[in-house]
mmCIF file of C-alpha atoms in Angstrom:
data_model
loop_
_atom_site.group_PDB
_atom_site.id
_atom_site.type_symbol
_atom_site.label_atom_id
_atom_site.label_comp_id
_atom_site.label_asym_id
_atom_site.label_seq_id
_atom_site.Cartn_x
_atom_site.Cartn_y
_atom_site.Cartn_z
ATOM 1 C CA GLN A 742 10.997 -32.523 18.239
ATOM 2 C CA LYS A 743 10.492 -28.758 19.488
ATOM 3 C CA GLU A 744 13.603 -26.301 18.931
ATOM 4 C CA VAL A 745 13.739 -25.324 22.616
ATOM 5 C CA GLU A 746 12.138 -27.203 25.313
ATOM 6 C CA GLN A 747 11.943 -26.305 29.017
ATOM 7 C CA ASN A 748 11.047 -28.917 32.104
ATOM 8 C CA SER A 749 6.811 -28.109 32.310
ATOM 9 C CA GLY A 750 6.164 -27.874 35.455
ATOM 10 C CA PRO A 751 4.710 -26.019 37.638
ATOM 11 C CA LEU A 752 8.434 -25.289 39.799
ATOM 12 C CA SER A 753 6.643 -25.287 43.579
ATOM 13 C CA VAL A 754 9.493 -24.046 45.533
ATOM 14 C CA PRO A 755 9.684 -22.745 49.439
ATOM 15 C CA GLU A 756 10.573 -19.945 49.879
ATOM 16 C CA GLY A 757 14.725 -18.842 50.272
ATOM 17 C CA ALA A 758 15.321 -21.840 48.220
ATOM 18 C CA ILE A 759 17.105 -22.420 45.222
ATOM 19 C CA ALA A 760 14.679 -22.549 41.799
ATOM 20 C CA SER A 761 15.905 -24.543 39.341
ATOM 21 C CA LEU A 762 14.784 -24.207 35.530
ATOM 22 C CA ASN A 763 16.212 -26.418 32.592
ATOM 23 C CA CYS A 764 16.471 -25.995 28.852
ATOM 24 C CA THR A 765 17.045 -27.533 26.184
ATOM 25 C CA TYR A 766 17.809 -27.022 21.741
ATOM 26 C CA SER A 767 18.065 -28.956 18.989
ATOM 27 C CA ASP A 768 19.686 -26.338 16.414
ATOM 28 C CA ARG A 769 23.898 -27.277 17.703
ATOM 29 C CA GLY A 770 24.596 -23.861 15.886
ATOM 30 C CA SER A 771 22.780 -21.794 18.266
ATOM 31 C CA GLN A 772 24.891 -19.735 19.894
ATOM 32 C CA SER A 773 22.545 -16.759 22.249
ATOM 33 C CA PHE A 774 20.555 -17.363 25.030
ATOM 34 C CA PHE A 775 17.970 -15.562 26.813
ATOM 35 C CA TRP A 776 16.029 -16.111 30.064
ATOM 36 C CA TYR A 777 12.143 -13.492 30.040
ATOM 37 C CA ARG A 778 10.550 -13.159 32.743
ATOM 38 C CA GLN A 779 6.723 -13.821 32.484
ATOM 39 C CA TYR A 780 4.171 -12.330 34.847
ATOM 40 C CA SER A 781 0.617 -13.063 34.092
ATOM 41 C CA GLY A 782 -1.775 -11.459 32.412
ATOM 42 C CA LYS A 783 1.611 -9.171 31.162
ATOM 43 C CA SER A 784 5.244 -9.441 28.689
ATOM 44 C CA PRO A 785 8.579 -11.016 28.974
ATOM 45 C CA GLU A 786 11.017 -8.944 29.927
ATOM 46 C CA LEU A 787 14.733 -10.053 30.483
ATOM 47 C CA ILE A 788 16.844 -11.772 33.103
ATOM 48 C CA MET A 789 19.638 -12.569 31.945
ATOM 49 C CA SER A 790 21.433 -13.113 28.629
ATOM 50 C CA ILE A 791 24.723 -15.380 27.989
ATOM 51 C CA TYR A 792 26.295 -16.377 24.568
ATOM 52 C CA SER A 793 29.627 -18.775 26.006
ATOM 53 C CA ASN A 794 29.599 -22.045 27.933
ATOM 54 C CA GLY A 795 29.975 -21.597 32.093
ATOM 55 C CA ASP A 796 27.851 -19.667 34.444
ATOM 56 C CA LYS A 797 27.272 -16.224 34.509
ATOM 57 C CA GLU A 798 25.797 -14.386 37.396
ATOM 58 C CA ASP A 799 23.553 -11.141 37.375
ATOM 59 C CA GLY A 800 22.645 -11.270 41.653
ATOM 60 C CA ARG A 801 20.524 -13.606 43.239
ATOM 61 C CA PHE A 802 20.347 -15.001 39.296
ATOM 62 C CA THR A 803 22.944 -17.290 37.737
ATOM 63 C CA ALA A 804 22.734 -18.841 33.934
ATOM 64 C CA GLN A 805 24.839 -21.692 33.559
ATOM 65 C CA LEU A 806 25.168 -22.849 29.432
ATOM 66 C CA ASN A 807 27.278 -25.980 27.543
ATOM 67 C CA LYS A 808 26.669 -26.240 24.098
ATOM 68 C CA ALA A 809 28.165 -29.569 23.478
ATOM 69 C CA SER A 810 24.742 -30.906 26.052
ATOM 70 C CA GLN A 811 23.137 -27.572 24.108
ATOM 71 C CA TYR A 812 21.316 -27.255 27.274
ATOM 72 C CA VAL A 813 21.108 -23.754 29.044
ATOM 73 C CA SER A 814 19.538 -23.213 32.946
ATOM 74 C CA LEU A 815 19.156 -20.683 34.915
ATOM 75 C CA LEU A 816 19.259 -20.941 38.880
ATOM 76 C CA ILE A 817 17.121 -18.498 41.050
ATOM 77 C CA ARG A 818 18.335 -18.734 44.668
ATOM 78 C CA ASP A 819 16.513 -17.350 47.829
ATOM 79 C CA SER A 820 13.734 -17.493 45.531
ATOM 80 C CA GLN A 821 10.744 -14.393 46.536
ATOM 81 C CA PRO A 822 7.633 -14.548 46.336
ATOM 82 C CA SER A 823 7.879 -11.365 43.630
ATOM 83 C CA ASP A 824 10.218 -14.394 41.157
ATOM 84 C CA SER A 825 6.294 -16.629 41.407
ATOM 85 C CA ALA A 826 5.940 -15.897 37.646
ATOM 86 C CA THR A 827 6.320 -17.320 33.519
ATOM 87 C CA TYR A 828 10.145 -17.927 32.941
ATOM 88 C CA LEU A 829 10.494 -18.574 28.780
ATOM 89 C CA CYS A 830 13.908 -20.097 27.436
ATOM 90 C CA ALA A 831 14.218 -18.159 24.048
ATOM 91 C CA VAL A 832 17.500 -19.186 21.062
ATOM 92 C CA ASN A 833 18.951 -17.544 18.866
ATOM 93 C CA ALA A 834 20.800 -20.054 16.246
ATOM 94 C CA GLY A 835 22.074 -18.197 14.247
ATOM 95 C CA PHE A 836 21.916 -18.104 9.900
ATOM 96 C CA SER A 837 20.348 -21.128 10.561
ATOM 97 C CA ASN A 838 17.322 -20.202 11.612
ATOM 98 C CA ASP A 839 17.692 -16.472 9.764
ATOM 99 C CA TYR A 840 18.876 -15.157 13.430
ATOM 100 C CA LYS A 841 14.819 -15.732 14.650
ATOM 101 C CA LEU A 842 14.756 -15.706 18.359
ATOM 102 C CA SER A 843 12.701 -19.376 19.419
ATOM 103 C CA PHE A 844 11.256 -19.741 22.195
ATOM 104 C CA GLY A 845 10.610 -22.640 24.681
ATOM 105 C CA ALA A 846 7.607 -22.973 26.319
ATOM 106 C CA GLY A 847 8.299 -21.707 29.506
ATOM 107 C CA THR A 848 8.156 -22.868 32.876
ATOM 108 C CA THR A 849 5.879 -21.685 35.633
ATOM 109 C CA VAL A 850 7.399 -20.651 38.993
ATOM 110 C CA THR A 851 4.929 -20.377 41.931
ATOM 111 C CA VAL A 852 7.502 -19.152 45.792
ATOM 112 C CA ARG A 853 5.964 -20.023 48.530
ATOM 113 C CA ALA A 854 6.087 -17.871 51.801
ATOM 114 C CA ASP B 563 10.364 7.871 27.893
ATOM 115 C CA GLY B 564 12.523 5.005 25.601
ATOM 116 C CA GLY B 565 10.421 2.355 25.082
ATOM 117 C CA ILE B 566 7.362 0.181 23.288
ATOM 118 C CA THR B 567 3.762 0.710 23.559
ATOM 119 C CA GLN B 568 0.962 -1.494 22.110
ATOM 120 C CA SER B 569 -3.157 0.062 21.491
ATOM 121 C CA PRO B 570 -5.438 -1.200 22.534
ATOM 122 C CA LYS B 571 -5.307 -3.112 25.659
ATOM 123 C CA TYR B 572 -7.383 -5.064 25.122
ATOM 124 C CA LEU B 573 -9.785 -6.010 21.272
ATOM 125 C CA PHE B 574 -12.284 -6.860 20.185
ATOM 126 C CA ARG B 575 -13.009 -8.302 16.894
ATOM 127 C CA LYS B 576 -16.378 -9.977 15.107
ATOM 128 C CA GLU B 577 -16.640 -12.117 13.088
ATOM 129 C CA GLY B 578 -15.832 -11.657 9.381
ATOM 130 C CA GLN B 579 -14.140 -8.313 10.649
ATOM 131 C CA ASN B 580 -10.640 -6.787 10.168
ATOM 132 C CA VAL B 581 -8.177 -5.233 13.255
ATOM 133 C CA THR B 582 -5.373 -4.051 13.004
ATOM 134 C CA LEU B 583 -2.542 -3.642 15.734
ATOM 135 C CA SER B 584 -1.136 -0.913 16.656
ATOM 136 C CA CYS B 585 2.832 -0.983 18.042
ATOM 137 C CA GLU B 586 4.934 1.867 17.915
ATOM 138 C CA GLN B 587 8.929 2.281 19.067
ATOM 139 C CA ASN B 588 11.469 5.109 20.177
ATOM 140 C CA LEU B 589 13.893 2.795 20.567
ATOM 141 C CA ASN B 590 15.849 3.770 17.627
ATOM 142 C CA HIS B 591 15.478 0.156 16.865
ATOM 143 C CA ASP B 592 15.735 -1.221 12.842
ATOM 144 C CA ALA B 593 13.867 -4.475 14.050
ATOM 145 C CA MET B 594 10.761 -5.311 14.725
ATOM 146 C CA TYR B 595 8.638 -8.659 15.953
ATOM 147 C CA TRP B 596 5.013 -9.698 15.677
ATOM 148 C CA TYR B 597 4.594 -12.276 17.799
ATOM 149 C CA ARG B 598 0.696 -14.987 19.519
ATOM 150 C CA GLN B 599 1.123 -16.497 22.205
ATOM 151 C CA ASP B 600 -1.392 -19.232 23.182
ATOM 152 C CA PRO B 601 -1.843 -20.000 27.554
ATOM 153 C CA GLY B 602 0.156 -23.085 27.845
ATOM 154 C CA GLN B 603 2.189 -22.151 24.758
ATOM 155 C CA GLY B 604 5.659 -20.528 23.615
ATOM 156 C CA LEU B 605 6.213 -17.362 21.993
ATOM 157 C CA ARG B 606 5.628 -17.920 17.986
ATOM 158 C CA LEU B 607 6.979 -15.719 15.006
ATOM 159 C CA ILE B 608 4.127 -13.738 13.171
ATOM 160 C CA TYR B 609 6.412 -11.379 10.728
ATOM 161 C CA TYR B 610 9.718 -9.130 11.057
ATOM 162 C CA SER B 611 10.773 -6.697 9.532
ATOM 163 C CA GLN B 612 14.113 -5.839 9.464
ATOM 164 C CA ILE B 613 14.022 -1.991 7.875
ATOM 165 C CA VAL B 614 11.617 0.053 6.413
ATOM 166 C CA ASN B 615 9.580 -1.566 3.624
ATOM 167 C CA ASP B 616 10.852 -4.623 4.151
ATOM 168 C CA PHE B 617 8.744 -7.128 5.723
ATOM 169 C CA GLN B 618 8.873 -11.291 5.843
ATOM 170 C CA LYS B 619 6.502 -14.558 7.693
ATOM 171 C CA GLY B 620 7.076 -16.271 10.953
ATOM 172 C CA ASP B 621 5.914 -19.202 11.455
ATOM 173 C CA ILE B 622 2.067 -18.877 11.483
ATOM 174 C CA ALA B 623 1.567 -15.339 9.391
ATOM 175 C CA GLU B 624 -1.455 -16.321 7.229
ATOM 176 C CA GLY B 625 -4.354 -14.801 8.617
ATOM 177 C CA TYR B 626 -2.525 -11.421 9.339
ATOM 178 C CA SER B 627 -0.803 -8.907 7.657
ATOM 179 C CA VAL B 628 1.954 -6.251 8.628
ATOM 180 C CA SER B 629 2.683 -3.012 6.993
ATOM 181 C CA ARG B 630 6.489 -1.050 7.946
ATOM 182 C CA GLU B 631 5.884 2.569 6.372
ATOM 183 C CA LYS B 632 8.097 4.541 9.385
ATOM 184 C CA LYS B 633 10.746 3.017 11.188
ATOM 185 C CA GLU B 634 8.938 3.761 14.579
ATOM 186 C CA SER B 635 5.758 1.802 13.184
ATOM 187 C CA PHE B 636 5.398 -2.237 12.936
ATOM 188 C CA PRO B 637 1.052 -2.710 12.334
ATOM 189 C CA LEU B 638 -0.700 -5.673 12.614
ATOM 190 C CA THR B 639 -3.902 -6.789 11.673
ATOM 191 C CA VAL B 640 -6.313 -9.304 11.701
ATOM 192 C CA THR B 641 -7.606 -10.626 8.454
ATOM 193 C CA SER B 642 -11.180 -12.364 9.348
ATOM 194 C CA ALA B 643 -8.927 -15.358 6.961
ATOM 195 C CA GLN B 644 -7.486 -16.087 10.300
ATOM 196 C CA LYS B 645 -9.969 -17.898 12.112
ATOM 197 C CA ASN B 646 -8.575 -18.415 15.507
ATOM 198 C CA PRO B 647 -7.210 -14.896 16.192
ATOM 199 C CA THR B 648 -7.820 -15.348 20.276
ATOM 200 C CA ALA B 649 -4.674 -15.494 21.221
ATOM 201 C CA PHE B 650 -1.453 -12.133 23.008
ATOM 202 C CA TYR B 651 -0.203 -10.579 21.158
ATOM 203 C CA LEU B 652 3.332 -8.568 21.922
ATOM 204 C CA CYS B 653 5.387 -6.586 19.343
ATOM 205 C CA ALA B 654 9.083 -6.573 20.121
ATOM 206 C CA SER B 655 11.420 -4.545 18.426
ATOM 207 C CA SER B 656 15.662 -4.634 18.639
ATOM 208 C CA ILE B 657 18.389 -2.210 17.179
ATOM 209 C CA SER B 658 19.276 -5.502 14.193
ATOM 210 C CA LEU B 659 18.239 -8.389 13.532
ATOM 211 C CA THR B 660 21.767 -10.385 12.407
ATOM 212 C CA VAL B 661 23.680 -9.296 15.201
ATOM 213 C CA ILE B 662 23.360 -12.154 16.875
ATOM 214 C CA GLN B 663 23.531 -11.078 20.417
ATOM 215 C CA GLU B 664 21.023 -8.750 19.286
ATOM 216 C CA THR B 665 17.938 -8.131 22.655
ATOM 217 C CA GLN B 666 14.424 -7.871 21.830
ATOM 218 C CA TYR B 667 12.491 -5.665 23.859
ATOM 219 C CA PHE B 668 8.678 -6.508 24.496
ATOM 220 C CA GLY B 669 5.677 -3.803 24.043
ATOM 221 C CA PRO B 670 3.159 -4.721 26.695
ATOM 222 C CA GLY B 671 0.623 -6.680 24.548
ATOM 223 C CA THR B 672 -2.446 -6.511 23.106
ATOM 224 C CA ARG B 673 -4.884 -8.910 24.251
ATOM 225 C CA LEU B 674 -7.755 -10.288 21.850
ATOM 226 C CA LEU B 675 -11.312 -11.704 22.664
ATOM 227 C CA VAL B 676 -13.409 -13.094 19.460
ATOM 228 C CA LEU B 677 -17.649 -11.969 19.814
#
């Protein structure tokens, strides 16, 4: 079983719609969760981090964390063509994994104009 | 301007050749990391370093070597023992390794191709 799994995509959404990205993780002791956005040919950039159960909102982005279900999601509201990218979920399990980040394979989002 | 620089942007390796990828940061971060990304895959950790003169193997260290002689610099050598080196290589840094909420920031990457 992979440590971090994301819905495989690609995900195509019309402009103005909500894009919903999902991520599950295997280490129940995981404590920190990150969403990175990666444009084609570029390096990842951090867009959201979340550490506690519940929702965290930043502009058009909302991260949701449910540690009991070992699930973290990212919602992109009012999707824009500039949101077209691959979104990587990263999880830090802390001491059990020497504080290293584990990454999912990514979900590619295409926003249709 | 604070940040992470990687060079070169593109690198071509001939059969049997060792090549070195540069990574420099001026963020005063203690921890630095090297990742490899293959198409359609997530990032896989090659090596990481918490402090100067200390580094640890990641998940796919075979065929790679690193050094950490200065806080700002963490070069990666892809040796001839790495039989499938074609990939996008990403260097990252964070203030500390053991602060669990610490964010990792990435450099622009080096794309390595085999001739």
